XYZ file of C-alpha atoms in Angstrom:
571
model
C 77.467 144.166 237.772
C 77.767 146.951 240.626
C 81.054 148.530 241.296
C 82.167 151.434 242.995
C 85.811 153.231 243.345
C 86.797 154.812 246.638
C 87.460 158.184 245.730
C 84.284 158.894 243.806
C 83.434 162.813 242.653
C 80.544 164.823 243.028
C 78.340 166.220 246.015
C 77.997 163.084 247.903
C 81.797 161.890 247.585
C 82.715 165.180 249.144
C 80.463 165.428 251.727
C 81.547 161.895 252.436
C 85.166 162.845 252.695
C 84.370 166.341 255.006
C 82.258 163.853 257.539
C 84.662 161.181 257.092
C 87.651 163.563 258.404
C 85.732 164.299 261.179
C 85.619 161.342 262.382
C 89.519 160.628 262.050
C 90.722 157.757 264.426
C 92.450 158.695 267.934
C 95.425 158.637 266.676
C 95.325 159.019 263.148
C 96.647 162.215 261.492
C 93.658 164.072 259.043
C 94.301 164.615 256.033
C 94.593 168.320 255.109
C 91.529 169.646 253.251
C 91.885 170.929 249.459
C 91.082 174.324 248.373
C 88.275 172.091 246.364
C 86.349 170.540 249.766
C 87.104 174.110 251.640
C 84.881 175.831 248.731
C 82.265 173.096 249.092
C 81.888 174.155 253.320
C 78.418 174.797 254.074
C 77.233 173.635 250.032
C 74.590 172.065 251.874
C 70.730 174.042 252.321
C 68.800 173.653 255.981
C 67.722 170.311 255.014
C 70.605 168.752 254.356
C 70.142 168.528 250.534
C 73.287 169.785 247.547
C 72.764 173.558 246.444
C 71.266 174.552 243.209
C 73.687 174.700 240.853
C 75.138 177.975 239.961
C 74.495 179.782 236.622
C 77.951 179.755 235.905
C 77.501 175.652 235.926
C 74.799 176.071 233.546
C 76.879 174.583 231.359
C 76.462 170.860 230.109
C 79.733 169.060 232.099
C 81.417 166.528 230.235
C 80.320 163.281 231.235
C 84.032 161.557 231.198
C 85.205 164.452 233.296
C 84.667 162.837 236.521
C 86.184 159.309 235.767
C 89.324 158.332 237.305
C 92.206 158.195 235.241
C 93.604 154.948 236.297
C 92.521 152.544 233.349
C 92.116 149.905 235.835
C 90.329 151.361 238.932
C 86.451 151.074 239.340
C 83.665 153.045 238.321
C 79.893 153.516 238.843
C 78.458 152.800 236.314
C 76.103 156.025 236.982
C 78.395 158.017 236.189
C 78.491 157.377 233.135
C 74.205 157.784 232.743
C 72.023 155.076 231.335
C 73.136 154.109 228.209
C 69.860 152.416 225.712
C 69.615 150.929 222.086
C 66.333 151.282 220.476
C 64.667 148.361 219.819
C 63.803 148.015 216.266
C 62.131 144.821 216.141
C 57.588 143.823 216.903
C 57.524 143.846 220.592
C 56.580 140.480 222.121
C 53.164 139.945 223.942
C 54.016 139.118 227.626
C 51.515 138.608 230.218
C 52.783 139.358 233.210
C 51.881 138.051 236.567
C 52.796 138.956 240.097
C 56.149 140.950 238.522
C 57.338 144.531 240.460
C 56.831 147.503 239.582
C 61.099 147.618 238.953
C 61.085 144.433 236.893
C 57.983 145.794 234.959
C 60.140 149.100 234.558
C 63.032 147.075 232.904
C 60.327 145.780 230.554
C 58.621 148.342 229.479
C 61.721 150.749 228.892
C 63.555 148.038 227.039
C 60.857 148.776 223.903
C 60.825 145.221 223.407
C 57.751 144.312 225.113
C 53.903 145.072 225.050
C 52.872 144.362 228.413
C 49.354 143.035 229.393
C 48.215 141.550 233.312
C 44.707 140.215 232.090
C 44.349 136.639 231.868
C 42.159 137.224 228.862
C 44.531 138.565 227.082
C 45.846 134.871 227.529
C 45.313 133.751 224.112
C 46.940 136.949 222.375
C 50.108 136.732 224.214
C 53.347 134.982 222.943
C 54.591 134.657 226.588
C 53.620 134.570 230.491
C 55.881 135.886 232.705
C 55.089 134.879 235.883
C 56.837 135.670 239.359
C 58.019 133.659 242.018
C 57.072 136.758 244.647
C 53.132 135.539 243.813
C 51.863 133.783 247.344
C 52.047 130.138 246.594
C 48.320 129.471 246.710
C 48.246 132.698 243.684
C 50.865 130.799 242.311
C 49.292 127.462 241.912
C 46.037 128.889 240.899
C 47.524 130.968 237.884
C 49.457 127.980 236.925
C 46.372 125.693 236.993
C 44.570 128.400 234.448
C 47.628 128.518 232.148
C 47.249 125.135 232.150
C 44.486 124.235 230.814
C 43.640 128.020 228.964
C 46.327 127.875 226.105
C 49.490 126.326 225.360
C 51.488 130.114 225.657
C 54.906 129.522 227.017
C 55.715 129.992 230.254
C 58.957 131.321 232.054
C 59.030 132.046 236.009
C 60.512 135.309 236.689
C 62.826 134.152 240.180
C 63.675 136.323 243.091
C 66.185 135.725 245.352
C 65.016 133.190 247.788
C 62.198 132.092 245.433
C 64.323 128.897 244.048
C 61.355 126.180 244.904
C 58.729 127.990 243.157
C 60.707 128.865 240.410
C 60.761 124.512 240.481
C 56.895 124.391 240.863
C 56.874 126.591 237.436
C 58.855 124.271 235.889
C 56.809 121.388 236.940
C 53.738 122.979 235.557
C 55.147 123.396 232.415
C 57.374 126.262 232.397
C 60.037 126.387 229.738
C 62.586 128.469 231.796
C 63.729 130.727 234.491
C 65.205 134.397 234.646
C 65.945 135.800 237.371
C 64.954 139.107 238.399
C 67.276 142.028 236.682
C 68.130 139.939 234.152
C 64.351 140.158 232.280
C 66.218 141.000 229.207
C 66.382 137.163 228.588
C 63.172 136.699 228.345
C 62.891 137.783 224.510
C 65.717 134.835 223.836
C 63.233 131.967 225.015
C 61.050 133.225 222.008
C 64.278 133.101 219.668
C 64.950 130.358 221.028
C 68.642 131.978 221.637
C 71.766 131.865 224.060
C 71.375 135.470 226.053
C 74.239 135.517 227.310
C 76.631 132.605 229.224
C 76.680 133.936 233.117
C 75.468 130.956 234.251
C 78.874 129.376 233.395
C 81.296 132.284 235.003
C 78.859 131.520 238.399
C 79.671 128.008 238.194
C 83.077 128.735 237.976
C 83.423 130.705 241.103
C 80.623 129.145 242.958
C 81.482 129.094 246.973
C 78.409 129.323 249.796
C 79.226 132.453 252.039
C 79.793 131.312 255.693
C 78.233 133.145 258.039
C 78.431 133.311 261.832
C 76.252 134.057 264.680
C 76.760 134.607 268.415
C 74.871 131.946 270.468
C 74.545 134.560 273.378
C 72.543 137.749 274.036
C 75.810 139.602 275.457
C 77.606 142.300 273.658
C 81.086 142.225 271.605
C 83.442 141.767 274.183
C 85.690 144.212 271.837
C 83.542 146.478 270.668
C 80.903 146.427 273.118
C 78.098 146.237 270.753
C 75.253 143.937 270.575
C 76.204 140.784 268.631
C 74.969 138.839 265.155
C 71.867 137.131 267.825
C 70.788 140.498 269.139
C 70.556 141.819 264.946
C 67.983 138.982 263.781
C 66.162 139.376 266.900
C 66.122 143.244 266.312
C 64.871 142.594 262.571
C 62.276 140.017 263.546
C 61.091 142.453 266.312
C 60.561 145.805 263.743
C 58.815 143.052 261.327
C 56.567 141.526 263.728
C 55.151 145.254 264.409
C 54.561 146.254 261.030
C 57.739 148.331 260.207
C 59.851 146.978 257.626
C 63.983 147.899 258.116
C 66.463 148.502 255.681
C 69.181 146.046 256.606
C 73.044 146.386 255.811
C 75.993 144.574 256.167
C 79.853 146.001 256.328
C 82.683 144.094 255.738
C 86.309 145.245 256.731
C 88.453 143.637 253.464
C 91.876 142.754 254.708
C 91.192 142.844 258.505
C 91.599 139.083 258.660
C 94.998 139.428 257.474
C 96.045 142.163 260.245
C 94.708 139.704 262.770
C 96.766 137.299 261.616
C 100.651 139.740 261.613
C 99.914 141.936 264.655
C 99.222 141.221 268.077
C 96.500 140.224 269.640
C 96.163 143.600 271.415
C 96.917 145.729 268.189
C 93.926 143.940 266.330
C 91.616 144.689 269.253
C 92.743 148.300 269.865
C 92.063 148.423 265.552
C 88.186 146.990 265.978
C 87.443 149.199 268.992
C 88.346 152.023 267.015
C 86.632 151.422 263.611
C 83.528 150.642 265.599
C 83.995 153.848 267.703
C 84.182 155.797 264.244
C 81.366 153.608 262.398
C 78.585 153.477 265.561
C 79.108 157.546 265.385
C 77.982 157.885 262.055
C 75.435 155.312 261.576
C 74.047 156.782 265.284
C 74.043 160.480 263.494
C 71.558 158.272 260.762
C 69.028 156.953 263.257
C 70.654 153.850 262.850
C 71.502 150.871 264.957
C 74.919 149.102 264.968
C 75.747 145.374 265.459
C 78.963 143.207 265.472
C 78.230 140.232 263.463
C 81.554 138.587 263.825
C 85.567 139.637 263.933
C 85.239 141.733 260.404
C 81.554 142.407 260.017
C 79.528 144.799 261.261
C 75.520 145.208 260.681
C 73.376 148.172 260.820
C 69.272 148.260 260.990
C 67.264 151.264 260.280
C 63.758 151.489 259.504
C 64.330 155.402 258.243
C 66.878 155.023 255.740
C 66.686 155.772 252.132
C 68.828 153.508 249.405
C 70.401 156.781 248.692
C 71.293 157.480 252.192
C 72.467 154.694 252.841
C 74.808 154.580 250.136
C 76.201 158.141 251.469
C 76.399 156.483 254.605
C 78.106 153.498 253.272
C 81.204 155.846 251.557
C 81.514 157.800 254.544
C 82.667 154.772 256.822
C 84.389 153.500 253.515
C 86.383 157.008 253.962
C 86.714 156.171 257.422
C 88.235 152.702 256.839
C 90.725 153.710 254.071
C 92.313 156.316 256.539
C 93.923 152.953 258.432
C 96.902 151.160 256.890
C 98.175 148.856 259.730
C 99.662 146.885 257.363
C 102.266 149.659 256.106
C 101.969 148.517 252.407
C 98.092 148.167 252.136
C 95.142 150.099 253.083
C 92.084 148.647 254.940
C 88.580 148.658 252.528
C 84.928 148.684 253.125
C 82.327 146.325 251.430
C 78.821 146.871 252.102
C 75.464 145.685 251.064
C 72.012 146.124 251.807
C 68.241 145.547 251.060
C 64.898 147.009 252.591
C 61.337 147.094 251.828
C 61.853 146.992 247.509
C 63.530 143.709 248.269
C 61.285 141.896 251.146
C 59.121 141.775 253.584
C 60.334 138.788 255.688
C 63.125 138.360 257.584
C 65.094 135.659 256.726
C 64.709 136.911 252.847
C 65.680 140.119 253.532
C 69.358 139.579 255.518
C 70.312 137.000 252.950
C 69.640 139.577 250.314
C 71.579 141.552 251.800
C 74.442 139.267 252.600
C 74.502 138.340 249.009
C 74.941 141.755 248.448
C 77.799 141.852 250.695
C 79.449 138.585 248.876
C 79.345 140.457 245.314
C 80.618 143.949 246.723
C 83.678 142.042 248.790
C 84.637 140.050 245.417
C 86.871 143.004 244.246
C 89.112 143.191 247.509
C 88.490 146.622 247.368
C 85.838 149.346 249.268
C 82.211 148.973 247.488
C 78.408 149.134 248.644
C 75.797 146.527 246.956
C 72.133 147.426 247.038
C 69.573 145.112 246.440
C 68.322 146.379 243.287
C 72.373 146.109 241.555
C 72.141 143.296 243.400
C 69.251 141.763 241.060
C 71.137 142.710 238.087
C 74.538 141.748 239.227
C 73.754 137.983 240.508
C 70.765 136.657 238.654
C 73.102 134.361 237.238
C 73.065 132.844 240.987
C 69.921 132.759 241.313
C 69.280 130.918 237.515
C 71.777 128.742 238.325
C 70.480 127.735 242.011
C 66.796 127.533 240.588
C 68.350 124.554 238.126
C 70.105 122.816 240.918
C 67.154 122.746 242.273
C 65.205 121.278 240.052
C 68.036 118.330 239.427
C 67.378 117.831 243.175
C 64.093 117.358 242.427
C 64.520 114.854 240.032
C 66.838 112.982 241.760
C 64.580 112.672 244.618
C 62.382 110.534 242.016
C 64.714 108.906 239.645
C 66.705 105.360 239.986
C 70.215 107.251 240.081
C 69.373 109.030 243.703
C 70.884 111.943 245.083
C 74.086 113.436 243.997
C 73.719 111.797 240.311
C 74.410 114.913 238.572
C 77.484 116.083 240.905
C 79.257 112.459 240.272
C 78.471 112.723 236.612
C 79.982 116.406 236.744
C 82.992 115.422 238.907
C 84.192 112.441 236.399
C 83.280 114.367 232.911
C 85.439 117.095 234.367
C 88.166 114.787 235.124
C 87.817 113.207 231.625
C 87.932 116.253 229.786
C 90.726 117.470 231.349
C 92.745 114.198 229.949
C 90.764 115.212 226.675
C 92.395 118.625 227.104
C 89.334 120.900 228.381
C 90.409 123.810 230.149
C 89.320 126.772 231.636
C 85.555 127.943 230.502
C 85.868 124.494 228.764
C 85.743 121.870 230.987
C 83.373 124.190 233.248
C 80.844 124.320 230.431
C 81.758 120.320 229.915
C 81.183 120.463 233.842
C 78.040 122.370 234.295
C 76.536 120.421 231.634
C 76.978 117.294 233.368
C 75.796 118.377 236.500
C 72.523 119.752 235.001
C 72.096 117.495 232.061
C 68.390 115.926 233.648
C 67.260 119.284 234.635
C 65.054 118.888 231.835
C 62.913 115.748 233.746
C 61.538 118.415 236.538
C 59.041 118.635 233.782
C 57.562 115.076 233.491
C 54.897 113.121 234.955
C 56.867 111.206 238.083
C 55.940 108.150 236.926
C 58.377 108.529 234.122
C 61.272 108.543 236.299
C 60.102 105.748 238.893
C 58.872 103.378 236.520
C 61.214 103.762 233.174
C 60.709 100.292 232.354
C 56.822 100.533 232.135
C 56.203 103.392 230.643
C 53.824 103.494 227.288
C 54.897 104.403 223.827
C 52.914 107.777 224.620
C 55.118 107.949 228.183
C 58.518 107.029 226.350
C 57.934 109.661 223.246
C 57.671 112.157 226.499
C 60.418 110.628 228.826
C 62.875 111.190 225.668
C 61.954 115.063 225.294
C 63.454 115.959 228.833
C 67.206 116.762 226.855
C 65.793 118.914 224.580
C 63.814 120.868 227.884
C 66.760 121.006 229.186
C 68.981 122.442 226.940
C 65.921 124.825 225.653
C 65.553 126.313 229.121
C 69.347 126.352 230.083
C 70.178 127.616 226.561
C 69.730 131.425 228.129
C 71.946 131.820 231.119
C 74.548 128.961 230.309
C 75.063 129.190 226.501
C 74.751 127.466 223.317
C 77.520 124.878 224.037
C 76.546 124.081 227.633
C 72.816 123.949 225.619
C 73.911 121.663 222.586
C 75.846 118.761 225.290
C 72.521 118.528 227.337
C 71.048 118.316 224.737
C 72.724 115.682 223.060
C 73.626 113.917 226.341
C 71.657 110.782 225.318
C 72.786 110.406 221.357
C 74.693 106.975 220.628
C 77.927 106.806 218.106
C 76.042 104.004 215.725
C 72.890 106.955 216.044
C 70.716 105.259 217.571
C 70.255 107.455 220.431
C 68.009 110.418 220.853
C 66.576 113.062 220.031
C 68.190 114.179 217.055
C 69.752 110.553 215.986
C 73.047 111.802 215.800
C 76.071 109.448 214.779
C 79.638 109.529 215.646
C 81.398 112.927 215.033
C 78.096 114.845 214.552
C 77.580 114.404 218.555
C 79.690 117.002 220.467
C 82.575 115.966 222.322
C 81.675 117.078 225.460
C 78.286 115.240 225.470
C 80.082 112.208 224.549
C 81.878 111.992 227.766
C 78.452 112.917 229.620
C 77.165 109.935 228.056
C 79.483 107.814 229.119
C 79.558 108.642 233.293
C 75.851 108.974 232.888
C 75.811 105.443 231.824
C 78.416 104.521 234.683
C 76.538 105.911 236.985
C 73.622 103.847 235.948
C 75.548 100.157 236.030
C 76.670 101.598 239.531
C 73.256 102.420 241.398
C 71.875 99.968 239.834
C 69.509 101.413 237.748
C 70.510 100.576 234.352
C 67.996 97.281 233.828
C 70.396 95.749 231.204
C 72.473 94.726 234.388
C 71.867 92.686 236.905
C 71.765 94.969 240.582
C 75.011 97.629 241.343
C 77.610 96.706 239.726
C 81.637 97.684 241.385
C 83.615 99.891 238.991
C 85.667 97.068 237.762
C 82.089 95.322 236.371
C 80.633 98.053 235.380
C 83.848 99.750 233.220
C 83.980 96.303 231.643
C 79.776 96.700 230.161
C 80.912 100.026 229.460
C 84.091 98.330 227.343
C 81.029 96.274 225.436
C 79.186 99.278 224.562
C 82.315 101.123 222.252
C 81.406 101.728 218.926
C 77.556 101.123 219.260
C 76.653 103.491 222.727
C 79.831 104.989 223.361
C 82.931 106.789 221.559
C 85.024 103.946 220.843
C 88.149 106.143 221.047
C 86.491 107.639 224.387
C 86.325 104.368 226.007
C 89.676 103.540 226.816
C 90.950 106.742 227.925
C 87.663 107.325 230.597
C 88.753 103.827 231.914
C 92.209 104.459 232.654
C 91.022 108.403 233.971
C 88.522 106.724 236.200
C 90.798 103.603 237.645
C 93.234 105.856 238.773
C 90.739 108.490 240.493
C 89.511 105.371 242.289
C 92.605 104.509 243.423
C 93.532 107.930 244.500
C 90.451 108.263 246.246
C 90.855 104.438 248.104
């Protein structure tokens, strides 16, 4: 996770806060300099670069010296240096396909790894590690060898935006998905482990970001720049002739709320100035400026640097924080970006970047997102978007149709909170049920079109998709999100499958899935014990039948009642 504090120390905070004073507001009273920033005037050689360090600094500082005191406030987390554990263990044998040169980085310093990208190293390797940023036709091909070379595991190594080929993995025959900046994970598919449970905490707070767009080529009518149409234009423009930009997106936190307690006027007068103050620095970078909507602004530049572009970033954020129109709380600055490391194509490379700007705006408080902290701060997102799409898939094919696993989700949830779930527990119970056939993606189609007719051969493989499930969602959403999938299709007499479970050996929460997965079934119609769709009424009377040999007979009654009143709410 990438966070940031607005009064960061060291060369590049203090140079923000000199060029940030400079640009002070109309208006606005500057703050008086310390005897600190007046001793750091002119720090700066002919090319714009920090000083050599003195010999009296010679010193070695102490790391913690720099961290703000408040227990509470933010901090970069390079500030701090990179912290790493030796690994102790036998690296694993990954052959690696199509990964960057950063995600082969993370690999190869973690020490657990030995690294090969010859297929004929195939048959030596524990693990292929292949990446979604392959070309498709690549892709396919590679898949097509590790199909029929040697039964070595597979996992698809997802990018942002590279959801549906992280699904054609899994189709091949992939056992799982990490997403990039969270490689780490990879060693757990070999252990067969839970790496962690982020999948889960991204459920929780899952919410699309809206965006907006001006229809029209015209400028802000406030600010009098070129609008949100006038920025993808601009981006598709540098692409189309070869130069890839480094795109960024700025955020004014609160700014909403002063629209909404000052006038109409007042707000204006407050945009026209940021934008005055902003357009002046990012024009000093070479930079463009855009208005994307009422609090966002967007910058293109095919000149600069990560770095410089986080400088950039905290001097506007210095800017920004100067303004407190609300008399109790000061405005804040969330920015993120992406360039060339991240994409070449346009439509990639701005939603990198407003993901970015999602995960730096989540704190309320002034931050700047780059693509790479990006990768390791929302590859739960991405995991969890890769297996939603692959339940898509599936239900595409299979008898339930579309929006199976969100109806299963929405009644478990409301079941388990009867059953007393709450908080990380009914989401687990909840994310569960909504990915609890992710595990089909895997099979032949005819196994989900033709259930009746499929061979002993076909039905030994139909009944391994909860296990595939809960193997590949075991690393991102945790061994008890892992252990309900995967005993989403057990029966209380233990007659059910895989493991044969009986009564209080099944978990709870995959008790409940089994029981809206079944009512789901007698209400699409594609449970072939019943006769066509069945209404709820029908349908919660088979499911009355089934207590004690199916279902939890102790489950039964409550889901009823839970159910007939969510019905009638909903009537």
């Amino acid at each position: 996770m990438s966070t940031a504090t607005a009064h960061s120390s060291g060369p590049e905070a203090e140079a923000a806060e000199r060029e940030a004073t400079e640009e002070q507001p109309a208006g606005q009273a500057p703050a008086e300099p310390s005897d600190a920033e007046t001793a750091e005037e002119g720090s700066e050689d002919g090319a714009g670069q920090p000083a050599a360090p003195t010999p009296s600094s010679a010193s070695r500082p102490d790391p913690l010296a720099d961290l703000p005191e408040d227990p509470e406030a933010l901090v970069f987390l390079d500030q701090l240096g990179e912290v790493r554990v030796p690994w102790e263990g036998a690296p694993a044998k990954v052959l690696r396909l199509g990964l960057s040169e950063t995600a082969v980085g993370r690999l190869h310093d973690s020490g657990q790894y030995e690294l090969h990208d010859d297929l004929a190293a195939l048959e030596h390797c524990d693990l292929v590690a292949i990446s979604t940023r392959l070309p498709r036709a690549e892709l396919r091909n590679h898949l097509r060898v590790l199909g029929a070379s040697a039964q070595v595991p597979i996992v698809a190594v997802v990018h942002t935006g590279g959801e549906a080929a992280a699904v054609e993995v899994l189709r091949a025959g992939g056992i799982g998905v990490v997403a990039e900046g969270n490689e780490g994970a990879i060693r757990s598919y070999l252990e067969g482990r839970a790496y962690d449970q982020s999948m889960v905490e991204t459920y929780e707070r899952q919410a699309g970001p809206s965006g907006s767009g001006d229809p029209s080529r015209a400028r802000d009518k406030v600010t009098n720049l070129p609008t949100a149409t006038a920025y993808k234009q601009r981006i598709e423009h540098l692409l189309h002739a070869g130069d890839v930009p480094r795109v960024a997106r700025a955020r004014v936190v609160h700014l909403g709320e002063v629209g909404e307690r000052v006038s109409a006027e007042a707000a204006a007068l407050l945009r026209r100035r940021l934008s005055l103050s902003f357009r002046q620095l990012v024009h000093r970078e070479g930079a463009e400026l855009y208005a994307l909507d009422e609090d966002t602004f967007g910058i293109i530049s095919v000149n600069l640097s990560p770095n410089r572009t986080e400088q950039l970033a905290r001097q506007m954020m210095r800017v920004t924080e100067s303004y407190a129109p609300l008399s109790n709380r000061l405005l804040a600055l969330a920015v993120g970006h992406a360039g060339p490391e991240a994409s070449t194509e346009l439509a990639p490379l701005d939603e990198i970047a407003k993901r970015a700007l999602e995960v730096a705006s989540v704190e309320k408080r002034s931050a700047v997102v780059s693509a790479e902290r990006l990768a390791l701060g929302v590859s739960a997102t991405t995991e969890l978007e890769a297996a939603q799409r692959a339940v898509a898939f599936v239900e595409e094919h299979d008898l339930c149709g579309a929006g199976h696993g969100q109806r299963v989700a929405e009644w478990a949830g409301a079941i388990g909170a009867e059953q007393g779930f709450e908080g990380t527990m009914r989401s687990e119970l909840a994310l569960a049920a909504l990915l609890h056939d992710a595990g089909k993606v895997s099979l032949p189609l005819d196994c989900l079109t033709s259930p009746s007719k499929l061979s002993h051969e076909q039905r030994m493989l139909y009944r391994s998709h909860p296990d595939r499930g809960a193997s590949w969602l075991r690393t991102s959403a945790g061994d008890v999100v892992a252990a309900a999938i995967r005993s989403h299709q057990e029966h209380w007499d233990g007659s059910g499958y895989p493991d044969g479970l009986v009564g209080e050996e099944i978990p709870s929460s995959a008790r409940i899935i089994r029981y809206v997965d079944a009512l789901d079934g007698l209400l699409q119609g594609a449970d072939e014990t019943a006769e066509g769709p069945l209404d709820l009424p029908e349908a919660l009377d088979v499911l009355d039948r089934r207590a004690g040999s199916e279902l939890d007979p102790e489950l039964v009654p409550v889901a009823r009642r839970v159910l007939t009143q969510l019905a009638a709410r909903e009537e």
